[in-house]
């Protein structure tokens, strides 16, 4: 999945159990298990640095609270359009 990343993932190595659920569930496959061991003797997950969509699936499937944080990157064009009064959401 090529293109500009719309998100960023951080993994707390000391919280990650190395189960790999986030790696398996990531649609753009931007997570992997590190080759190095953590202080707990597991291979923690890590963000490859590209292609994150900011969907948050990795966050929701992670069994360890606080191990994964997902950040969404705001698109520059949309922020400008919203400031100009454009691109309103449809009313329900």
Tab-separated table of C-alpha atoms in Angstrom, residues 32-69:
chain	number	residue	atom	x	y	z
A	32	UNK	CA	6.616	-6.216	12.617
A	33	UNK	CA	8.198	-8.089	15.498
A	34	UNK	CA	11.655	-6.789	16.353
A	35	UNK	CA	14.613	-9.116	16.021
A	36	UNK	CA	15.990	-7.869	19.363
A	37	UNK	CA	14.644	-9.114	22.672
A	38	UNK	CA	13.129	-6.783	25.253
A	39	UNK	CA	14.132	-6.918	28.918
A	40	UNK	CA	11.328	-9.468	29.368
A	41	UNK	CA	12.827	-11.791	26.756
A	42	UNK	CA	10.210	-11.289	24.030
A	43	UNK	CA	10.358	-9.843	20.535
A	44	UNK	CA	8.263	-6.667	20.851
A	45	UNK	CA	6.274	-5.171	18.006
A	46	UNK	CA	7.642	-2.132	16.200
A	47	UNK	CA	6.411	0.306	13.580
A	48	UNK	CA	8.253	0.070	10.263
A	49	UNK	CA	7.923	3.819	9.774
A	50	UNK	CA	5.731	3.884	6.680
A	51	UNK	CA	2.249	3.215	5.282
A	52	UNK	CA	0.268	3.577	8.533
A	53	UNK	CA	-3.347	4.573	7.833
A	54	UNK	CA	-4.132	5.483	11.445
A	55	UNK	CA	-7.003	2.960	11.558
A	56	UNK	CA	-6.225	1.884	15.147
A	57	UNK	CA	-6.901	-1.834	14.635
A	58	UNK	CA	-3.561	-2.662	16.264
A	59	UNK	CA	-4.566	-0.631	19.328
A	60	UNK	CA	-7.928	-2.367	19.682
A	61	UNK	CA	-6.607	-5.924	19.295
A	62	UNK	CA	-3.675	-5.454	21.708
A	63	UNK	CA	-4.259	-7.340	24.998
A	64	UNK	CA	-1.850	-5.070	26.903
A	65	UNK	CA	-3.306	-1.652	27.778
A	66	UNK	CA	-0.851	1.127	27.041
A	67	UNK	CA	1.469	-0.861	24.796
A	68	UNK	CA	0.332	0.714	21.513
A	69	UNK	CA	-0.549	4.315	20.737
